[in-house]
Amino acid sequence: MAGAEGDDSLYPIAVLIDELRNEDVQLRLNSIKKLSTIALALGVERTRTELLPFLTDTIYDEDEVLLALAEQLGNFTMLVGGPEYVHCLLPPLESLATVEETVVRDKAVESLRKISQEHSPVDLEVHFEPLVKRLASGDWFTSRTSACGLFSVCYPRVSSTVKAEIRQHFRTLCSDDTPMVRRAAASKLGEFAKVLELEYVKSDIISLFTALASDEQDSVRLLAVEAGVSIATLLPQEDLETLVMPTLRQAAEDKSWRVRYMVADKFSELQKAVGPEITKNDLVPAFQNLLKDCEAEVRAAAANKVKEFCENLPEDGRETIIMTHILPCVKELVSDTNQHVKSALASVIMGLSTILGKDNTIEHLLPLFLAQLKDECPEVRLNIISNLDCVNEVIGIRQLSQSLLPAIVELAEDAKWRVRLAIIEYMPLLAGQLGVEFFDEKLNSLCMAWLVDHVYAIREAATCNLMKLVEKFGAEWAQNTIVPKVLGMANDPNYLHRMTTLFCINALSEACGQEITTKHMLPVVLKMSNDQVANVRFNVAKSLQKIGPVLDSNALQTEVKPVLEKLATDQDMDVKYFAQEAISVLALA
Amino acid sequence: MSSAAATPPSVDKVDGFSRKSVRKAKQKRSQSSSQFRSQGKPIELAPLPLLKDVPTPEQPELFLQKLQQCCTVFDFMDTLSDLKMKEYKRSTLNELVDYVTVSRGYLTEQAYPEVVKMVSYNIFRTLPPSESNEFDPEEDEPTLEASWPHLQLVYEFFIRFLESQEFQPSIAKKYIDQKFVLQLLELFDSEDPRERDYLKTVLHRIYGKFLGLRAFIRKQINNIFLRFVYETEHFNGVAELLEILGSIINGFALPLKAEHKQFLVKVLIPLHTVRSLSLFHAQLAYCIVQFLEKDPTLTEPVIRGLLKFWPKTCSQKEVMFLGELEEILDVIEPTQFVKIQEPLFKQISRCVSSPHFQVAERALYYWNNEYIMSLIEENSSVILPIMFASLYRISKEHWNPAIVALVYNVLKAFMEMNSTLFDELTATYKSDRQREKKKEKEREELWKKLEDLELKRGLRSDGIIPT
């Protein structure tokens, strides 16, 4: 590295610093983003002695610049001379960790966490840990908030005296009088618990957890829920009941829906953390309550977890628990008043069939699927249809096809184009499951109807859908069922439909292969080069360019080339442009 | 151009592109309430005689009984349940409102905890989730509180109670404590504007009557604002809280305490960064100007703060900032003006040359303000060179003729103010631009050299450059 410092004098620091001070924020930002280049030009020595002090002093800048700076400094270890000197980066990052703007602070903390790993144990105690302490006892809440994220990275690598200090600081921050700091502490509680020795988890963490979980602000309490899950994974089974469960039970019945929502949202993690016994005794009733919660948000969050929860139940007794405790609640949710709840349920309910097996599915679940397939809210129906594959495996899709069809048809004609778009995207999947016969009979006409939809996005998706269908059912099928209809549209009075023919050909030519393309598609495309509408003509040029590679050279030379040459002399400048482009891409010049 | 033909005009009438407010207008006003956890059983309250029908000595006892009855909370989401009892509670609350307004001697010491308990039971609740996931206060209709028929009367009663001549803060402070205030403040997030309006009055009365709670209230409002700015960007009652603060700031003693200055710089100024600024900007600007009228030396940090948070992309916000800045300039002291004029006019010069004509126009209106004009005139030797290049350029280039006309007026004003300097700047305009271009080129070359160096070194010793 020493050899690389010979040409430093070329770049006086003043010039570089001028760049970092440029009046224009955008230029300043650009310079900061290339800070590593500047450091490289200066060499490690001057980066340490001149650049870093400058950066530490000019911390007052636009947040955007500070964010870039915070990020850069996390990657600066080699540029200041390696791990031996990494502590030089602490002063600027310390200032950045105290600024108001959350994104800047978070980035500074992230960089600090990163470089903490590059400190030797000694440096960690001499330089890093004091910084954490200063932040933890800062006047303004921002520095204390930042400190919360730094305890866990230095704790494992310091002496036991310092460890005790760190635990004390964390304790203090958990009872800070600003809720912002308590929230930060609560959100890092789980992470901190993981690096602590088990005895301290029991003696320190549990009391902090209990306190935060009964904070006066629900925004703090809800963060404690997540910590509770992490803590539960750390404790031996026999301690869970006394140390964690009372608090978690209380959280599941908290008066604030936000806290209950959090419990519902973290339910699967919680279930894994506490193990099968507690799940059976405690979590099942708690889950039932959440599914019946008075607030729709909570019910929706719980409904989302139904499948995962059932899946993770202990196998012995699983079916009984589901049938007697969970399924009755699920049945009620199918006719919930809130569409988000129903749609959350619809996105997972099909998954129950693999767990419950064929007979139960037919007897108990099928009626629910059918009810949801007829739901007034399109999103619910879509969610059912998009998960058909789960049922397919268990009972085969035929059981559903009678109800499926009306549901699909209705969605296919929904007034909202986004709904139509969503159902189109499931068509290839449905086609695969229902088989070619059923498809030809019932669904083919829908796929064709979408090609003339009045929304472009639908026509485009319909085109793409055709391509996927051909990939599934093969070229022969395409030739018999799709191609004639597509080509027929070339004579449509509406130029948009004529263009759809071209778009379809673009999409299909490759899947259909040379023969069909040359024999059937190419003549139509060539004929359309005489269309009155310029848009059609230049799309002919684009199509020829697209399908050119599929054709043989004879067809290219004798049929395509003359047409493109003619189009290249068209009156319309766009037609000319695309014709010329096609000629050069296909190397016909 | 024919390229647009690929997207035909949409004829879909129910598409998601109409403004939310238009789409929502047809729906009925939504109501919500988290107040009630269904108990299933019908509620029975034993009817009590009217207060005016019993002898005066028995009234305080009956008053307490009625307060206890009113602690019962009803489910208003179920419009059919308990109709009779709901009506009974409504009339009882009405009676209580009248009673505390006109009666004398009713307020025994035992009554205080009962009043606070009744109010707490009724108003304190976890606010329900917002109907729409992304509630946009500018676009969406607020969700109204379903239990308002009772809630309104409870608020009404509480305010009369606090304002009553017999009310003694020294007794009440045992019950209206920090915890009470904290819960009250959380209610300011209510989506129902009627409720926030009542809360404003309640909090104002409490701030006025309970000296011991003042610092606490200010601190908690601080926390709410900081959370709003840095964590959630969501809180419905910011405007109401600022309105209260406006009058609180008005009453601050001089010299201002450090706590108050910190509040200005670290809380009020960052509030400008929030997306929904337009909902509370008037109240915010009022608070800022109140501070500056109290202590003019705060002008510099305030203006520097505004410049730091100056909107980069949102033109509407930029117009609001310009409006606020004019309010500040209206009260600025000339000595303060001198301290801040350079960065300030660099920003104004950028606004004047904004391609968005409303921004440019708002900035150019400063030249219609006599006081600001007098300040500019006094300092024309500093301000004119900052403004000149932009003005000169827009006078030739701006797309909007109205802006060009305004700029001509401004240039004319400058010419009259300081014709020598003006002529000088006109003469050197071209060479100045050339110098700038040359500098720009030098910059580019420097960076090119630096990048070559990085490349070379990167090749020489892999690993030096972090990826």
Tab-separated table of C-alpha atoms in Angstrom, chain A residues 1 3-4 7-8 11 15-16 19 22-23 27 31 34 37-38 40-41 60-63 75 78-79 100-102 140-141 177-180 183 216-217 219 253-258 260 294-295 297 415-418 420 454 456 459 495-496 535 538 574, chain B residues 1-3 5-12 14-15 17 34 36-37 126-130 133 182 186 189 219-220 223 226-227 230-231 262 266-267 270 304-305 307-309 312 346 440 443 446-447 449-451 453-454 456-457 460 463-467:
chain	number	residue	atom	x	y	z
A	1	MET	CA	0.000	0.000	0.000
A	3	GLY	CA	3.855	2.466	-2.877
A	4	ALA	CA	0.487	3.845	-3.803
A	7	ASP	CA	1.318	10.916	-6.298
A	8	ASP	CA	-0.664	12.476	-3.448
A	11	TYR	CA	-4.448	16.312	-5.245
A	15	VAL	CA	-9.381	21.023	-3.919
A	16	LEU	CA	-11.087	17.870	-2.775
A	19	GLU	CA	-15.788	19.586	-3.898
A	22	ASN	CA	-19.840	22.806	-3.307
A	23	GLU	CA	-22.772	25.148	-3.047
A	27	LEU	CA	-22.835	18.201	-6.555
A	31	SER	CA	-18.861	14.142	-4.174
A	34	LYS	CA	-17.429	9.213	-4.270
A	37	THR	CA	-12.201	7.961	-4.397
A	38	ILE	CA	-11.183	11.084	-2.543
A	40	LEU	CA	-7.900	6.923	-2.104
A	41	ALA	CA	-6.377	9.994	-3.700
A	60	TYR	CA	-24.412	20.215	9.533
A	61	ASP	CA	-25.647	19.551	6.048
A	62	GLU	CA	-28.681	18.343	4.164
A	63	ASP	CA	-29.916	15.016	5.455
A	75	ASN	CA	-17.055	0.811	4.149
A	78	MET	CA	-9.355	-0.210	4.435
A	79	LEU	CA	-9.207	3.425	3.377
A	100	GLU	CA	-32.650	14.195	14.038
A	101	GLU	CA	-33.484	12.516	10.787
A	102	THR	CA	-34.246	8.852	11.412
A	140	TRP	CA	-31.420	14.588	23.329
A	141	PHE	CA	-33.447	11.484	22.610
A	177	ASP	CA	-38.955	9.028	29.954
A	178	THR	CA	-39.367	9.616	26.236
A	179	PRO	CA	-41.445	6.986	24.469
A	180	MET	CA	-39.197	7.203	21.388
A	183	ARG	CA	-39.635	2.073	21.606
A	216	GLU	CA	-48.585	3.124	29.175
A	217	GLN	CA	-48.126	3.616	25.426
A	219	SER	CA	-46.687	1.748	20.594
A	253	GLU	CA	-55.932	-9.580	25.385
A	254	ASP	CA	-54.503	-6.073	25.442
A	255	LYS	CA	-57.040	-3.285	25.323
A	256	SER	CA	-55.327	-1.781	22.298
A	257	TRP	CA	-56.048	-3.491	19.014
A	258	ARG	CA	-52.551	-2.606	17.807
A	260	ARG	CA	-53.463	-7.697	19.667
A	294	CYS	CA	-63.901	-7.212	17.650
A	295	GLU	CA	-61.471	-5.307	15.431
A	297	GLU	CA	-57.575	-5.611	11.470
A	415	ALA	CA	-65.909	-3.848	-14.428
A	416	LYS	CA	-62.512	-3.159	-12.862
A	417	TRP	CA	-59.738	-3.870	-15.322
A	418	ARG	CA	-57.301	-4.709	-12.576
A	420	ARG	CA	-59.704	-8.792	-15.161
A	454	HIS	CA	-61.119	-1.794	-24.441
A	456	TYR	CA	-54.798	-1.873	-23.529
A	459	ARG	CA	-55.227	-6.830	-24.464
A	495	TYR	CA	-57.371	-0.571	-36.173
A	496	LEU	CA	-56.660	-1.376	-32.518
A	535	ASN	CA	-49.699	2.767	-36.630
A	538	PHE	CA	-45.147	0.582	-38.500
A	574	ASP	CA	-42.435	6.500	-37.859
B	1	MET	CA	-46.925	11.445	-33.302
B	2	SER	CA	-48.406	8.042	-33.698
B	3	SER	CA	-46.698	6.314	-30.805
B	5	ALA	CA	-51.864	5.065	-30.356
B	6	ALA	CA	-50.881	1.971	-28.432
B	7	THR	CA	-52.925	3.135	-25.465
B	8	PRO	CA	-56.470	3.895	-26.519
B	9	PRO	CA	-58.533	6.182	-24.346
B	10	SER	CA	-60.052	4.219	-21.529
B	11	VAL	CA	-63.809	4.043	-21.445
B	12	ASP	CA	-63.890	2.071	-18.250
B	14	VAL	CA	-65.357	2.361	-12.638
B	15	ASP	CA	-61.604	2.496	-12.939
B	17	PHE	CA	-58.208	6.717	-11.554
B	34	SER	CA	-63.605	0.940	19.294
B	36	PHE	CA	-67.254	-1.199	22.988
B	37	ARG	CA	-66.383	-4.817	23.543
B	126	THR	CA	-58.228	2.873	21.985
B	127	LEU	CA	-59.070	4.673	18.795
B	128	PRO	CA	-60.264	2.354	16.054
B	129	PRO	CA	-58.069	1.617	13.045
B	130	SER	CA	-58.571	3.901	10.118
B	133	ASN	CA	-55.313	1.669	4.976
B	182	LEU	CA	-51.563	11.451	28.658
B	186	GLU	CA	-53.723	10.342	22.731
B	189	ASP	CA	-55.459	11.335	17.074
B	219	LYS	CA	-43.277	17.611	27.003
B	220	GLN	CA	-45.885	15.108	25.934
B	223	ASN	CA	-43.183	13.573	22.087
B	226	LEU	CA	-41.447	13.992	17.325
B	227	ARG	CA	-43.104	10.654	16.804
B	230	TYR	CA	-39.731	10.898	12.672
B	231	GLU	CA	-41.720	7.721	13.100
B	262	GLN	CA	-35.237	23.734	21.838
B	266	LYS	CA	-35.922	20.721	17.253
B	267	VAL	CA	-39.647	20.178	17.016
B	270	PRO	CA	-38.799	19.707	11.624
B	304	ARG	CA	-31.665	28.466	8.481
B	305	GLY	CA	-33.915	25.619	9.571
B	307	LEU	CA	-33.743	26.615	4.290
B	308	LYS	CA	-32.408	23.248	5.380
B	309	PHE	CA	-35.810	21.625	4.983
B	312	LYS	CA	-37.075	19.763	-3.233
B	346	LYS	CA	-29.834	32.309	-2.708
B	440	GLU	CA	-17.513	23.151	-14.340
B	443	ARG	CA	-14.406	19.864	-11.976
B	446	LEU	CA	-10.589	16.495	-11.673
B	447	TRP	CA	-13.102	13.729	-11.156
B	449	LYS	CA	-8.425	11.966	-12.972
B	450	LEU	CA	-9.565	10.716	-9.604
B	451	GLU	CA	-11.484	7.892	-11.165
B	453	LEU	CA	-6.484	6.757	-10.150
B	454	GLU	CA	-9.063	4.608	-8.388
B	456	LYS	CA	-5.294	1.995	-11.387
B	457	ARG	CA	-4.967	1.418	-7.688
B	460	ARG	CA	-2.685	-2.731	-8.354
B	463	GLY	CA	-9.183	-5.122	-1.842
B	464	ILE	CA	-8.360	-1.490	-1.150
B	465	ILE	CA	-11.538	-0.299	-2.694
B	466	PRO	CA	-14.596	-1.523	-0.931
B	467	THR	CA	-17.260	-2.689	-3.279
